[in-house]
Amino acid sequence: MALPTLRIIGFLIGIFLITLAVSMAIPVLTLVFYDRTGDINSFIWSSLITFVAGLALVIPGRPEQVHLRPRDMYLLTVSSWIVVGIFAALPFLLTQHISYTDAYFESMSGITATGATVLSGLDSMSPGILIWRSLLHWLGGIGFIGMAVAILPLLRIGGMRLFQTESSDRSEKVMPRSHMVAKYIVAVYIGFTLLGSLAFWAAGMGLFDAVNHAMSAISTGGFSTSDQSLAKWEQPAVHWVAVVVMILGSLPFMLYVSVLRGHRMALFKDEQVQGFLALLLVIWLVLGTWYWLTTQLHWLDALRHVAVNTTSVLTTTGFALGDYSLWGNFSLMLFFYLGFVGGCSGSTAGGIKIFRFQVAYILLMANLKQLVHPRAVIKQIYNGHRLDDDIVRSILTFSFFFTIIICAIALGLSLLGLDWITALTGAAATVSGVGPGLGEIIGPAGNFSTLPDSAKWLLTLGMLLGRLEILTVLVLMTPYFWRH
């Protein structure tokens, strides 16, 4: 790879690091406000180290007359997530006095909006660390939206070209419009965060908890300010606010932009949104009724518990209202399956994504019709787009390797001595971005702190692979990527 290209990538990563360094001022101000000044020096040193590293990459400047090619985007995307995670771990390392393995696991879980954690004692933890965890979710969420809207369609990753917009077109003609779309998306993201904070506050949370949970919910991350997660707050209004904000974070942000531009029904006419909301409603009713019949709860209370937990898993957020792993075998299997599905493309949610399941159904029906009518020409249309061979091949490749990666990581974890439930659900939860797994160790009532360091690094790799849609990372491991 040419030196000028590497300089551009370094320049952009430097900007990301400087942004991260400036963001560390928020925990510092939080600590000052709550008069918990003991950790301030740790955040100041973390910010200073990060800023100097970013400045060192930015000072050489950006080479003129050099532009990034689509293949260069792979390296930029993967390296930026890895490098930002390295420096985002510094506050955890300096304030919590944990190993760098645990610190990097926590930071990668934050910026990938996974929500798996190695920390406990959150109820009495420093407010600076709590806001930093939520802030990493929030920054990682908006970063992933930008990647999903602008970069992945350009790279033709996993069928994402179905959602290609002018923001992923590199022509000079649409660049001003691309910048406007980016501003709209950021405005919507900030707007939802503010509204979510106010709604949590009005529902009964303290202002600090409300802001943290709003950032965590809109990014579908799952970090909480309590070891009990949402179960700490008994007010039903808090739980329903969490459900609404998680759903908002798992819908395509480009459609919010379309609504702001005057296409008022764009959100509800989209097949992906229709499928996601329909699936969510069916799950609520089926599992809610089952939970009501098997417990002493009132039907509305049973529905609320089911709505919070199933929405959290389906949107890959990771909040929990009680330990749903104790609900029985049927619910356990259902929660395991839901973690694979995920939200909509162009949202902050992880998982395989709803549209890939919908496209798979279209392909299945087309093949069945072809068996009955071998000579028929069957059109395969999704959301107004023709499903050509390139899109179908890309979706099938992604789905296959998504499953293979989970199986490989689970096999590696079992080799390290973990039981099969912890290994399988841990691999699935980190690659899908759900966060908590199942079982006594890493279930909703546990965390990942007791796992061996080698297992944590394997799961950290799973977070990165899942968040960057698998193939973005795998392509860097091929020899022909590095040849001119």
CSV table of C-alpha atoms in Angstrom, one decimal:
chain,number,residue,atom,x,y,z
A,1,MET,CA,0.0,0.0,0.0
A,2,ALA,CA,1.4,3.4,-1.0
A,3,LEU,CA,2.8,5.7,1.6
A,4,PRO,CA,0.5,8.7,0.7
A,5,THR,CA,-2.5,6.4,1.3
A,6,LEU,CA,-1.2,5.4,4.7
A,7,ARG,CA,-0.6,9.0,5.5
A,8,ILE,CA,-4.3,9.8,4.8
A,9,ILE,CA,-5.4,6.9,6.9
A,10,GLY,CA,-3.1,8.1,9.7
A,11,PHE,CA,-4.4,11.6,9.3
A,12,LEU,CA,-8.0,10.5,9.7
A,13,ILE,CA,-7.2,8.3,12.7
A,14,GLY,CA,-5.5,11.2,14.3
A,15,ILE,CA,-8.6,13.3,14.0
A,16,PHE,CA,-10.6,10.5,15.6
A,17,LEU,CA,-8.1,10.3,18.5
A,18,ILE,CA,-8.2,14.1,19.0
A,19,THR,CA,-12.0,13.9,19.1
A,20,LEU,CA,-11.7,11.1,21.7
A,21,ALA,CA,-9.3,13.1,23.7
A,22,VAL,CA,-11.6,16.1,23.7
A,23,SER,CA,-14.5,13.8,24.7
A,24,MET,CA,-12.7,12.9,27.9
A,25,ALA,CA,-13.4,16.4,29.2
A,26,ILE,CA,-17.0,15.3,29.8
A,27,PRO,CA,-16.1,12.8,32.5
A,28,VAL,CA,-13.8,15.4,34.0
A,29,LEU,CA,-16.6,17.9,34.2
A,30,THR,CA,-18.9,15.2,35.6
A,31,LEU,CA,-16.4,14.5,38.4
A,32,VAL,CA,-16.0,18.2,39.2
A,33,PHE,CA,-19.8,18.6,39.4
A,34,TYR,CA,-20.2,15.6,41.7
A,35,ASP,CA,-17.2,16.6,43.7
A,36,ARG,CA,-15.5,13.2,43.1
A,37,THR,CA,-12.1,14.6,42.1
A,38,GLY,CA,-10.1,11.5,42.9
A,39,ASP,CA,-10.2,10.3,39.3
A,40,ILE,CA,-9.7,13.6,37.5
A,41,ASN,CA,-5.9,13.2,37.1
A,42,SER,CA,-6.4,9.8,35.4
A,43,PHE,CA,-8.8,11.3,32.9
A,44,ILE,CA,-6.5,14.3,32.3
A,45,TRP,CA,-3.5,12.0,31.6
A,46,SER,CA,-5.6,9.7,29.4
A,47,SER,CA,-6.8,12.8,27.4
A,48,LEU,CA,-3.3,14.2,27.2
A,49,ILE,CA,-1.8,10.9,25.9
A,50,THR,CA,-4.6,10.4,23.4
A,51,PHE,CA,-4.3,14.0,22.2
A,52,VAL,CA,-0.6,13.8,21.7
A,53,ALA,CA,-0.9,10.6,19.8
A,54,GLY,CA,-3.6,12.1,17.6
A,55,LEU,CA,-1.6,15.3,17.0
A,56,ALA,CA,1.4,13.2,15.9
A,57,LEU,CA,-0.7,11.6,13.2
A,58,VAL,CA,-2.3,14.9,12.1
A,59,ILE,CA,0.8,17.2,12.0
A,60,PRO,CA,2.4,15.6,8.9
A,61,GLY,CA,-0.8,16.8,7.1
A,62,ARG,CA,-3.0,15.2,4.5
A,63,PRO,CA,-1.3,14.6,1.1
A,64,GLU,CA,-2.8,16.7,-1.7
A,65,GLN,CA,-4.1,15.1,-4.9
A,66,VAL,CA,-4.5,11.7,-3.2
A,67,HIS,CA,-7.9,10.1,-2.5
A,68,LEU,CA,-8.9,7.0,-0.7
A,69,ARG,CA,-10.0,4.1,-3.0
A,70,PRO,CA,-12.8,1.8,-1.9
A,71,ARG,CA,-10.2,-0.9,-0.9
A,72,ASP,CA,-8.5,1.7,1.3
A,73,MET,CA,-11.7,2.1,3.3
A,74,TYR,CA,-11.3,-1.5,4.6
A,75,LEU,CA,-8.0,-0.6,6.3
A,76,LEU,CA,-9.3,2.8,7.6
A,77,THR,CA,-12.5,1.3,9.1
A,78,VAL,CA,-10.8,-1.6,10.9
A,79,SER,CA,-7.7,0.3,12.0
A,80,SER,CA,-9.7,3.2,13.4
A,81,TRP,CA,-11.9,1.0,15.5
A,82,ILE,CA,-8.8,-0.9,16.9
A,83,VAL,CA,-6.8,2.2,17.6
A,84,VAL,CA,-9.6,4.2,19.2
A,85,GLY,CA,-10.3,1.2,21.4
A,86,ILE,CA,-6.6,1.2,22.5
A,87,PHE,CA,-6.7,4.8,23.8
A,88,ALA,CA,-10.3,4.6,25.0
A,89,ALA,CA,-9.1,1.9,27.4
A,90,LEU,CA,-6.8,4.3,29.3
A,91,PRO,CA,-9.4,5.7,31.7
A,92,PHE,CA,-10.4,2.2,32.7
A,93,LEU,CA,-6.8,1.2,33.2
A,94,LEU,CA,-5.9,4.2,35.3
A,95,THR,CA,-9.0,4.6,37.4
A,96,GLN,CA,-10.1,1.0,38.0
A,97,HIS,CA,-6.6,-0.5,38.4
A,98,ILE,CA,-7.6,-3.5,36.2
A,99,SER,CA,-5.4,-5.3,33.7
A,100,TYR,CA,-5.1,-3.9,30.2
A,101,THR,CA,-7.0,-7.0,28.9
A,102,ASP,CA,-10.0,-6.0,31.0
A,103,ALA,CA,-9.6,-2.3,30.1
A,104,TYR,CA,-9.5,-3.0,26.3
A,105,PHE,CA,-12.4,-5.5,26.6
A,106,GLU,CA,-14.5,-2.8,28.2
A,107,SER,CA,-13.5,-0.1,25.8
A,108,MET,CA,-14.1,-2.3,22.7
A,109,SER,CA,-17.4,-3.4,24.2
A,110,GLY,CA,-18.2,0.3,24.5
A,111,ILE,CA,-17.3,1.6,21.1
A,112,THR,CA,-18.9,-1.4,19.3
A,113,ALA,CA,-22.0,-0.9,21.4
A,114,THR,CA,-21.9,-4.5,22.6
A,115,GLY,CA,-22.5,-4.0,26.3
A,116,ALA,CA,-20.6,-6.9,27.6
A,117,THR,CA,-18.8,-5.8,30.8
A,118,VAL,CA,-16.1,-7.0,33.2
A,119,LEU,CA,-16.9,-4.3,35.8
A,120,SER,CA,-19.1,-4.7,38.8
A,121,GLY,CA,-20.2,-2.5,41.7
A,122,LEU,CA,-21.6,0.0,39.3
A,123,ASP,CA,-24.0,1.5,41.8
A,124,SER,CA,-21.1,2.9,43.8
A,125,MET,CA,-18.7,3.5,40.9
A,126,SER,CA,-17.2,6.8,40.0
A,127,PRO,CA,-19.6,8.9,37.9
A,128,GLY,CA,-16.7,9.7,35.6
A,129,ILE,CA,-16.3,6.1,34.6
A,130,LEU,CA,-20.0,5.6,34.3
A,131,ILE,CA,-20.4,8.5,31.9
A,132,TRP,CA,-17.3,7.4,30.0
A,133,ARG,CA,-18.8,4.0,29.4
A,134,SER,CA,-22.1,5.5,28.1
A,135,LEU,CA,-20.2,8.1,26.0
A,136,LEU,CA,-18.2,5.3,24.3
A,137,HIS,CA,-21.5,3.6,23.4
A,138,TRP,CA,-22.8,6.9,22.1
A,139,LEU,CA,-19.7,7.8,20.0
A,140,GLY,CA,-19.5,4.2,18.7
A,141,GLY,CA,-23.2,4.3,17.7
A,142,ILE,CA,-23.0,7.4,15.6
A,143,GLY,CA,-19.7,6.1,14.1
A,144,PHE,CA,-21.4,2.8,13.1
A,145,ILE,CA,-24.3,4.7,11.5
A,146,GLY,CA,-21.9,6.7,9.4
A,147,MET,CA,-20.1,3.5,8.4
A,148,ALA,CA,-23.4,1.7,7.5
A,149,VAL,CA,-24.7,4.6,5.5
A,150,ALA,CA,-21.6,5.8,3.7
A,151,ILE,CA,-18.9,3.1,3.7
A,152,LEU,CA,-20.4,-0.4,3.7
A,153,PRO,CA,-22.7,0.2,0.6
A,154,LEU,CA,-19.6,1.4,-1.3
A,155,LEU,CA,-17.7,-1.7,-0.3
A,156,ARG,CA,-20.6,-4.0,-1.2
A,157,ILE,CA,-20.5,-5.7,2.2
A,158,GLY,CA,-23.2,-8.2,3.0
A,159,GLY,CA,-25.8,-6.9,0.5
A,160,MET,CA,-25.6,-3.4,2.0
A,161,ARG,CA,-25.7,-2.0,-1.6
A,162,LEU,CA,-29.5,-2.3,-1.3
A,163,PHE,CA,-29.2,0.8,0.9
A,164,GLN,CA,-26.8,2.8,-1.1
A,165,THR,CA,-27.6,6.5,-1.0
A,166,GLU,CA,-26.0,9.7,-2.2
A,167,SER,CA,-24.0,9.7,0.9
A,168,SER,CA,-22.1,6.6,-0.3
A,169,ASP,CA,-21.5,8.1,-3.8
A,170,ARG,CA,-18.1,9.7,-4.2
A,171,SER,CA,-18.9,11.9,-7.2
A,172,GLU,CA,-18.3,15.6,-6.8
A,173,LYS,CA,-21.9,16.4,-7.7
A,174,VAL,CA,-23.4,14.9,-4.6
A,175,MET,CA,-20.8,15.8,-2.0
A,176,PRO,CA,-22.6,18.9,-0.7
A,177,ARG,CA,-25.7,16.8,-0.4
A,178,SER,CA,-23.7,14.1,1.5
A,179,HIS,CA,-22.6,16.6,4.0
A,180,MET,CA,-26.1,17.8,4.5
A,181,VAL,CA,-27.3,14.2,5.1
A,182,ALA,CA,-24.5,13.7,7.6
A,183,LYS,CA,-25.7,16.8,9.5
A,184,TYR,CA,-29.3,15.6,9.5
A,185,ILE,CA,-28.2,12.2,10.9
A,186,VAL,CA,-26.1,13.8,13.7
A,187,ALA,CA,-29.0,16.2,14.5
A,188,VAL,CA,-31.5,13.3,14.7
A,189,TYR,CA,-29.1,11.3,16.9
A,190,ILE,CA,-28.5,14.2,19.3
A,191,GLY,CA,-32.2,15.0,19.3
A,192,PHE,CA,-33.2,11.4,20.2
A,193,THR,CA,-30.6,11.4,22.9
A,194,LEU,CA,-31.9,14.6,24.5
A,195,LEU,CA,-35.5,13.5,24.2
A,196,GLY,CA,-34.6,10.1,25.7
A,197,SER,CA,-32.8,11.8,28.6
A,198,LEU,CA,-35.8,14.0,29.4
A,199,ALA,CA,-38.2,11.0,29.1
A,200,PHE,CA,-36.1,8.8,31.5
A,201,TRP,CA,-35.9,11.8,33.9
A,202,ALA,CA,-39.6,12.4,33.8
A,203,ALA,CA,-40.3,8.7,34.2
A,204,GLY,CA,-38.5,8.6,37.6
A,205,MET,CA,-34.7,8.3,37.0
A,206,GLY,CA,-32.2,10.8,38.4
A,207,LEU,CA,-30.8,13.1,35.8
A,208,PHE,CA,-27.4,11.5,35.7
A,209,ASP,CA,-28.9,8.0,35.3
A,210,ALA,CA,-31.3,9.3,32.6
A,211,VAL,CA,-28.5,10.8,30.5
A,212,ASN,CA,-26.5,7.6,30.8
A,213,HIS,CA,-29.3,5.3,29.8
A,214,ALA,CA,-30.5,7.5,27.0
A,215,MET,CA,-27.0,7.4,25.4
A,216,SER,CA,-26.8,3.7,26.0
A,217,ALA,CA,-30.3,3.0,24.6
A,218,ILE,CA,-30.1,5.1,21.5
A,219,SER,CA,-26.8,3.4,20.6
A,220,THR,CA,-28.3,0.0,21.4
A,221,GLY,CA,-25.3,-0.5,23.7
A,222,GLY,CA,-26.6,-1.7,27.0
A,223,PHE,CA,-24.2,-0.3,29.6
A,224,SER,CA,-26.1,0.7,32.8
A,225,THR,CA,-25.3,2.7,35.9
A,226,SER,CA,-26.5,-0.2,38.1
A,227,ASP,CA,-25.5,-3.9,38.4
A,228,GLN,CA,-29.3,-4.6,38.3
A,229,SER,CA,-29.6,-2.8,35.0
A,230,LEU,CA,-33.2,-1.5,34.5
A,231,ALA,CA,-34.5,-3.7,37.4
A,232,LYS,CA,-33.2,-1.0,39.8
A,233,TRP,CA,-36.0,1.2,38.8
A,234,GLU,CA,-39.5,-0.2,39.6
A,235,GLN,CA,-41.5,2.5,37.7
A,236,PRO,CA,-43.1,0.9,34.6
A,237,ALA,CA,-42.7,4.3,32.8
A,238,VAL,CA,-38.9,3.9,32.9
A,239,HIS,CA,-39.1,0.5,31.3
A,240,TRP,CA,-41.4,1.6,28.5
A,241,VAL,CA,-39.2,4.7,27.8
A,242,ALA,CA,-36.3,2.3,27.4
A,243,VAL,CA,-38.3,0.1,25.0
A,244,VAL,CA,-39.2,3.2,22.8
A,245,VAL,CA,-35.6,4.6,22.7
A,246,MET,CA,-34.1,1.1,21.9
A,247,ILE,CA,-36.6,0.8,19.0
A,248,LEU,CA,-35.7,4.3,17.8
A,249,GLY,CA,-32.0,3.4,17.8
A,250,SER,CA,-32.6,0.2,15.8
A,251,LEU,CA,-34.5,1.8,12.9
A,252,PRO,CA,-32.7,3.2,9.8
A,253,PHE,CA,-31.5,6.7,10.5
A,254,MET,CA,-31.6,7.6,6.8
A,255,LEU,CA,-35.4,7.2,6.9
A,256,TYR,CA,-35.5,9.7,9.7
A,257,VAL,CA,-33.7,12.1,7.4
A,258,SER,CA,-36.2,11.3,4.7
A,259,VAL,CA,-39.0,12.2,7.1
A,260,LEU,CA,-37.3,15.5,8.0
A,261,ARG,CA,-37.0,16.2,4.2
A,262,GLY,CA,-40.8,15.9,3.8
A,263,HIS,CA,-41.3,12.2,3.0
A,264,ARG,CA,-43.5,11.7,6.1
A,265,MET,CA,-44.4,8.1,5.4
A,266,ALA,CA,-40.9,6.9,4.4
A,267,LEU,CA,-40.4,5.2,7.7
A,268,PHE,CA,-43.6,3.2,7.7
A,269,LYS,CA,-43.5,2.3,3.9
A,270,ASP,CA,-40.1,0.7,4.3
A,271,GLU,CA,-40.3,-3.1,4.2
A,272,GLN,CA,-37.5,-3.6,6.6
A,273,VAL,CA,-39.1,-1.4,9.3
A,274,GLN,CA,-42.5,-3.1,8.7
A,275,GLY,CA,-40.8,-6.5,9.2
A,276,PHE,CA,-38.9,-5.4,12.3
A,277,LEU,CA,-41.9,-3.9,14.0
A,278,ALA,CA,-44.2,-6.9,13.1
A,279,LEU,CA,-41.7,-9.4,14.5
A,280,LEU,CA,-41.4,-7.4,17.7
A,281,LEU,CA,-45.1,-7.2,18.2
A,282,VAL,CA,-45.6,-10.9,17.5
A,283,ILE,CA,-42.9,-11.8,20.0
A,284,TRP,CA,-44.3,-9.5,22.7
A,285,LEU,CA,-47.8,-11.1,22.4
A,286,VAL,CA,-46.7,-14.7,22.2
A,287,LEU,CA,-44.0,-14.7,24.9
A,288,GLY,CA,-46.0,-12.2,27.0
A,289,THR,CA,-49.0,-14.5,27.0
A,290,TRP,CA,-46.8,-17.5,27.8
A,291,TYR,CA,-45.0,-15.6,30.6
A,292,TRP,CA,-48.4,-14.5,32.1
A,293,LEU,CA,-49.7,-18.1,32.1
A,294,THR,CA,-46.6,-19.4,33.8
A,295,THR,CA,-46.3,-16.8,36.5
A,296,GLN,CA,-48.5,-14.9,39.0
A,297,LEU,CA,-47.9,-11.5,37.3
A,298,HIS,CA,-50.7,-9.4,35.9
A,299,TRP,CA,-50.9,-9.6,32.1
A,300,LEU,CA,-49.7,-6.0,31.6
A,301,ASP,CA,-46.7,-6.6,34.0
A,302,ALA,CA,-45.8,-9.8,32.2
A,303,LEU,CA,-46.0,-7.9,28.9
A,304,ARG,CA,-43.8,-5.2,30.2
A,305,HIS,CA,-41.1,-7.6,31.4
A,306,VAL,CA,-41.2,-9.4,28.1
A,307,ALA,CA,-41.2,-6.2,26.0
A,308,VAL,CA,-38.1,-4.8,27.8
A,309,ASN,CA,-36.1,-8.0,27.6
A,310,THR,CA,-37.0,-9.1,24.1
A,311,THR,CA,-36.6,-5.6,22.6
A,312,SER,CA,-33.3,-5.4,24.4
A,313,VAL,CA,-32.1,-8.7,22.9
A,314,LEU,CA,-33.6,-8.2,19.4
A,315,THR,CA,-32.1,-4.7,19.1
A,316,THR,CA,-28.8,-6.1,20.5
A,317,THR,CA,-28.9,-3.5,23.3
A,318,GLY,CA,-28.3,-5.7,26.4
A,319,PHE,CA,-30.4,-4.1,29.1
A,320,ALA,CA,-32.1,-6.5,31.4
A,321,LEU,CA,-35.2,-6.4,33.6
A,322,GLY,CA,-34.6,-9.3,35.9
A,323,ASP,CA,-32.8,-12.5,35.0
A,324,TYR,CA,-34.7,-13.8,32.0
A,325,SER,CA,-32.5,-16.9,31.9
A,326,LEU,CA,-34.6,-18.2,34.7
A,327,TRP,CA,-37.9,-18.1,32.7
A,328,GLY,CA,-37.6,-21.6,31.4
A,329,ASN,CA,-36.2,-23.6,28.4
A,330,PHE,CA,-38.6,-22.1,25.9
A,331,SER,CA,-37.7,-18.5,26.7
A,332,LEU,CA,-34.0,-19.4,26.8
A,333,MET,CA,-34.1,-20.8,23.3
A,334,LEU,CA,-36.1,-17.9,22.0
A,335,PHE,CA,-33.7,-15.3,23.5
A,336,PHE,CA,-30.8,-17.2,22.0
A,337,TYR,CA,-32.4,-17.0,18.5
A,338,LEU,CA,-33.4,-13.4,18.8
A,339,GLY,CA,-29.8,-12.3,19.5
A,340,PHE,CA,-28.9,-13.3,15.9
A,341,VAL,CA,-31.6,-11.3,14.2
A,342,GLY,CA,-30.7,-7.7,15.2
A,343,GLY,CA,-32.3,-4.5,14.1
A,344,CYS,CA,-32.5,-2.7,10.8
A,345,SER,CA,-29.6,-1.7,8.4
A,346,GLY,CA,-28.4,1.8,8.9
A,347,SER,CA,-29.2,1.8,12.6
A,348,THR,CA,-27.0,1.4,15.7
A,349,ALA,CA,-28.2,-2.3,16.2
A,350,GLY,CA,-26.0,-5.3,15.5
A,351,GLY,CA,-26.9,-8.8,14.5
A,352,ILE,CA,-27.5,-10.3,11.0
A,353,LYS,CA,-30.1,-7.6,10.4
A,354,ILE,CA,-33.8,-8.0,9.4
A,355,PHE,CA,-33.4,-7.3,5.7
A,356,ARG,CA,-31.2,-10.3,5.2
A,357,PHE,CA,-33.9,-12.6,6.6
A,358,GLN,CA,-36.4,-10.9,4.4
A,359,VAL,CA,-34.2,-11.3,1.3
A,360,ALA,CA,-33.6,-15.0,2.2
A,361,TYR,CA,-37.4,-15.5,2.4
A,362,ILE,CA,-37.8,-13.9,-1.1
A,363,LEU,CA,-35.1,-16.2,-2.5
A,364,LEU,CA,-36.8,-19.2,-0.9
A,365,MET,CA,-40.2,-18.4,-2.4
A,366,ALA,CA,-38.6,-17.7,-5.8
A,367,ASN,CA,-36.8,-21.1,-5.8
A,368,LEU,CA,-40.0,-22.9,-4.8
A,369,LYS,CA,-41.9,-21.2,-7.7
A,370,GLN,CA,-39.0,-22.1,-10.1
A,371,LEU,CA,-39.4,-25.8,-9.1
A,372,VAL,CA,-43.0,-25.7,-10.1
A,373,HIS,CA,-42.5,-23.5,-13.2
A,374,PRO,CA,-39.0,-24.2,-14.5
A,375,ARG,CA,-39.3,-21.9,-17.5
A,376,ALA,CA,-40.8,-19.0,-15.6
A,377,VAL,CA,-38.9,-15.7,-15.3
A,378,ILE,CA,-39.4,-14.7,-11.6
A,379,LYS,CA,-38.6,-11.2,-10.5
A,380,GLN,CA,-36.9,-10.9,-7.2
A,381,ILE,CA,-37.7,-7.4,-5.7
A,382,TYR,CA,-37.0,-6.1,-2.2
A,383,ASN,CA,-38.0,-2.7,-1.1
A,384,GLY,CA,-38.2,-1.6,-4.7
A,385,HIS,CA,-34.7,-2.9,-5.6
A,386,ARG,CA,-34.0,-5.7,-7.9
A,387,LEU,CA,-32.0,-8.5,-6.2
A,388,ASP,CA,-29.2,-9.1,-8.7
A,389,ASP,CA,-26.6,-11.9,-8.3
A,390,ASP,CA,-24.1,-9.6,-6.7
A,391,ILE,CA,-26.4,-8.7,-3.8
A,392,VAL,CA,-27.6,-12.2,-3.3
A,393,ARG,CA,-24.0,-13.6,-3.3
A,394,SER,CA,-22.9,-10.9,-0.9
A,395,ILE,CA,-25.8,-11.6,1.6
A,396,LEU,CA,-25.2,-15.4,1.4
A,397,THR,CA,-21.4,-14.9,2.0
A,398,PHE,CA,-22.0,-12.6,5.0
A,399,SER,CA,-24.6,-14.9,6.6
A,400,PHE,CA,-22.4,-18.0,6.2
A,401,PHE,CA,-19.3,-16.4,7.7
A,402,PHE,CA,-21.3,-14.8,10.5
A,403,THR,CA,-22.3,-18.3,11.6
A,404,ILE,CA,-18.8,-19.7,11.0
A,405,ILE,CA,-17.2,-17.0,13.1
A,406,ILE,CA,-19.6,-17.7,16.0
A,407,CYS,CA,-18.9,-21.4,15.8
A,408,ALA,CA,-15.1,-20.9,15.6
A,409,ILE,CA,-15.0,-18.5,18.6
A,410,ALA,CA,-17.3,-20.9,20.6
A,411,LEU,CA,-15.0,-23.8,19.8
A,412,GLY,CA,-12.0,-21.7,20.9
A,413,LEU,CA,-13.7,-20.8,24.2
A,414,SER,CA,-14.6,-24.4,24.9
A,415,LEU,CA,-10.9,-25.3,24.2
A,416,LEU,CA,-10.0,-22.8,26.9
A,417,GLY,CA,-12.1,-24.7,29.4
A,418,LEU,CA,-15.5,-22.8,29.3
A,419,ASP,CA,-18.7,-24.8,29.5
A,420,TRP,CA,-20.7,-25.1,26.3
A,421,ILE,CA,-23.5,-22.7,27.3
A,422,THR,CA,-21.0,-19.9,28.2
A,423,ALA,CA,-18.9,-20.6,25.1
A,424,LEU,CA,-21.7,-20.7,22.6
A,425,THR,CA,-23.8,-17.8,24.0
A,426,GLY,CA,-20.7,-15.7,24.8
A,427,ALA,CA,-19.6,-16.1,21.2
A,428,ALA,CA,-23.0,-15.3,19.8
A,429,ALA,CA,-23.6,-12.4,22.2
A,430,THR,CA,-20.4,-10.6,21.3
A,431,VAL,CA,-20.4,-11.2,17.6
A,432,SER,CA,-24.1,-10.2,17.4
A,433,GLY,CA,-23.5,-7.2,19.8
A,434,VAL,CA,-26.1,-8.3,22.3
A,435,GLY,CA,-23.7,-8.1,25.3
A,436,PRO,CA,-24.9,-10.6,28.0
A,437,GLY,CA,-24.9,-14.2,27.2
A,438,LEU,CA,-26.8,-17.0,29.0
A,439,GLY,CA,-26.0,-19.1,32.0
A,440,GLU,CA,-24.8,-18.4,35.5
A,441,ILE,CA,-21.4,-16.8,34.5
A,442,ILE,CA,-22.2,-14.3,31.7
A,443,GLY,CA,-26.0,-14.2,31.8
A,444,PRO,CA,-28.1,-11.1,32.6
A,445,ALA,CA,-27.2,-11.4,36.3
A,446,GLY,CA,-23.4,-12.0,35.7
A,447,ASN,CA,-20.5,-10.5,33.7
A,448,PHE,CA,-17.3,-11.5,31.9
A,449,SER,CA,-14.8,-10.7,34.6
A,450,THR,CA,-14.1,-14.3,35.7
A,451,LEU,CA,-13.2,-15.5,32.2
A,452,PRO,CA,-9.5,-16.1,31.4
A,453,ASP,CA,-7.7,-13.4,29.6
A,454,SER,CA,-7.3,-15.5,26.5
A,455,ALA,CA,-11.1,-15.9,26.3
A,456,LYS,CA,-11.6,-12.1,26.7
A,457,TRP,CA,-9.3,-11.4,23.8
A,458,LEU,CA,-11.1,-13.9,21.7
A,459,LEU,CA,-14.4,-12.3,22.6
A,460,THR,CA,-13.0,-8.9,21.9
A,461,LEU,CA,-12.1,-10.1,18.4
A,462,GLY,CA,-15.7,-11.3,18.1
A,463,MET,CA,-17.0,-7.8,19.0
A,464,LEU,CA,-14.8,-6.2,16.3
A,465,LEU,CA,-15.7,-8.8,13.6
A,466,GLY,CA,-19.5,-8.5,14.4
A,467,ARG,CA,-19.6,-4.7,14.5
A,468,LEU,CA,-17.7,-4.3,11.2
A,469,GLU,CA,-19.8,-6.9,9.4
A,470,ILE,CA,-17.3,-9.7,9.3
A,471,LEU,CA,-16.0,-9.4,5.8
A,472,THR,CA,-14.6,-5.9,6.3
A,473,VAL,CA,-12.1,-7.5,8.7
A,474,LEU,CA,-11.5,-10.8,6.9
A,475,VAL,CA,-10.5,-9.1,3.6
A,476,LEU,CA,-7.5,-7.6,5.4
A,477,MET,CA,-6.3,-11.1,6.1
A,478,THR,CA,-6.0,-12.1,2.5
A,479,PRO,CA,-2.6,-11.8,0.7
A,480,TYR,CA,-4.1,-10.2,-2.4
A,481,PHE,CA,-5.4,-7.2,-0.5
A,482,TRP,CA,-1.8,-6.1,0.2
A,483,ARG,CA,-0.6,-6.5,-3.4
A,484,HIS,CA,-0.6,-3.4,-5.6
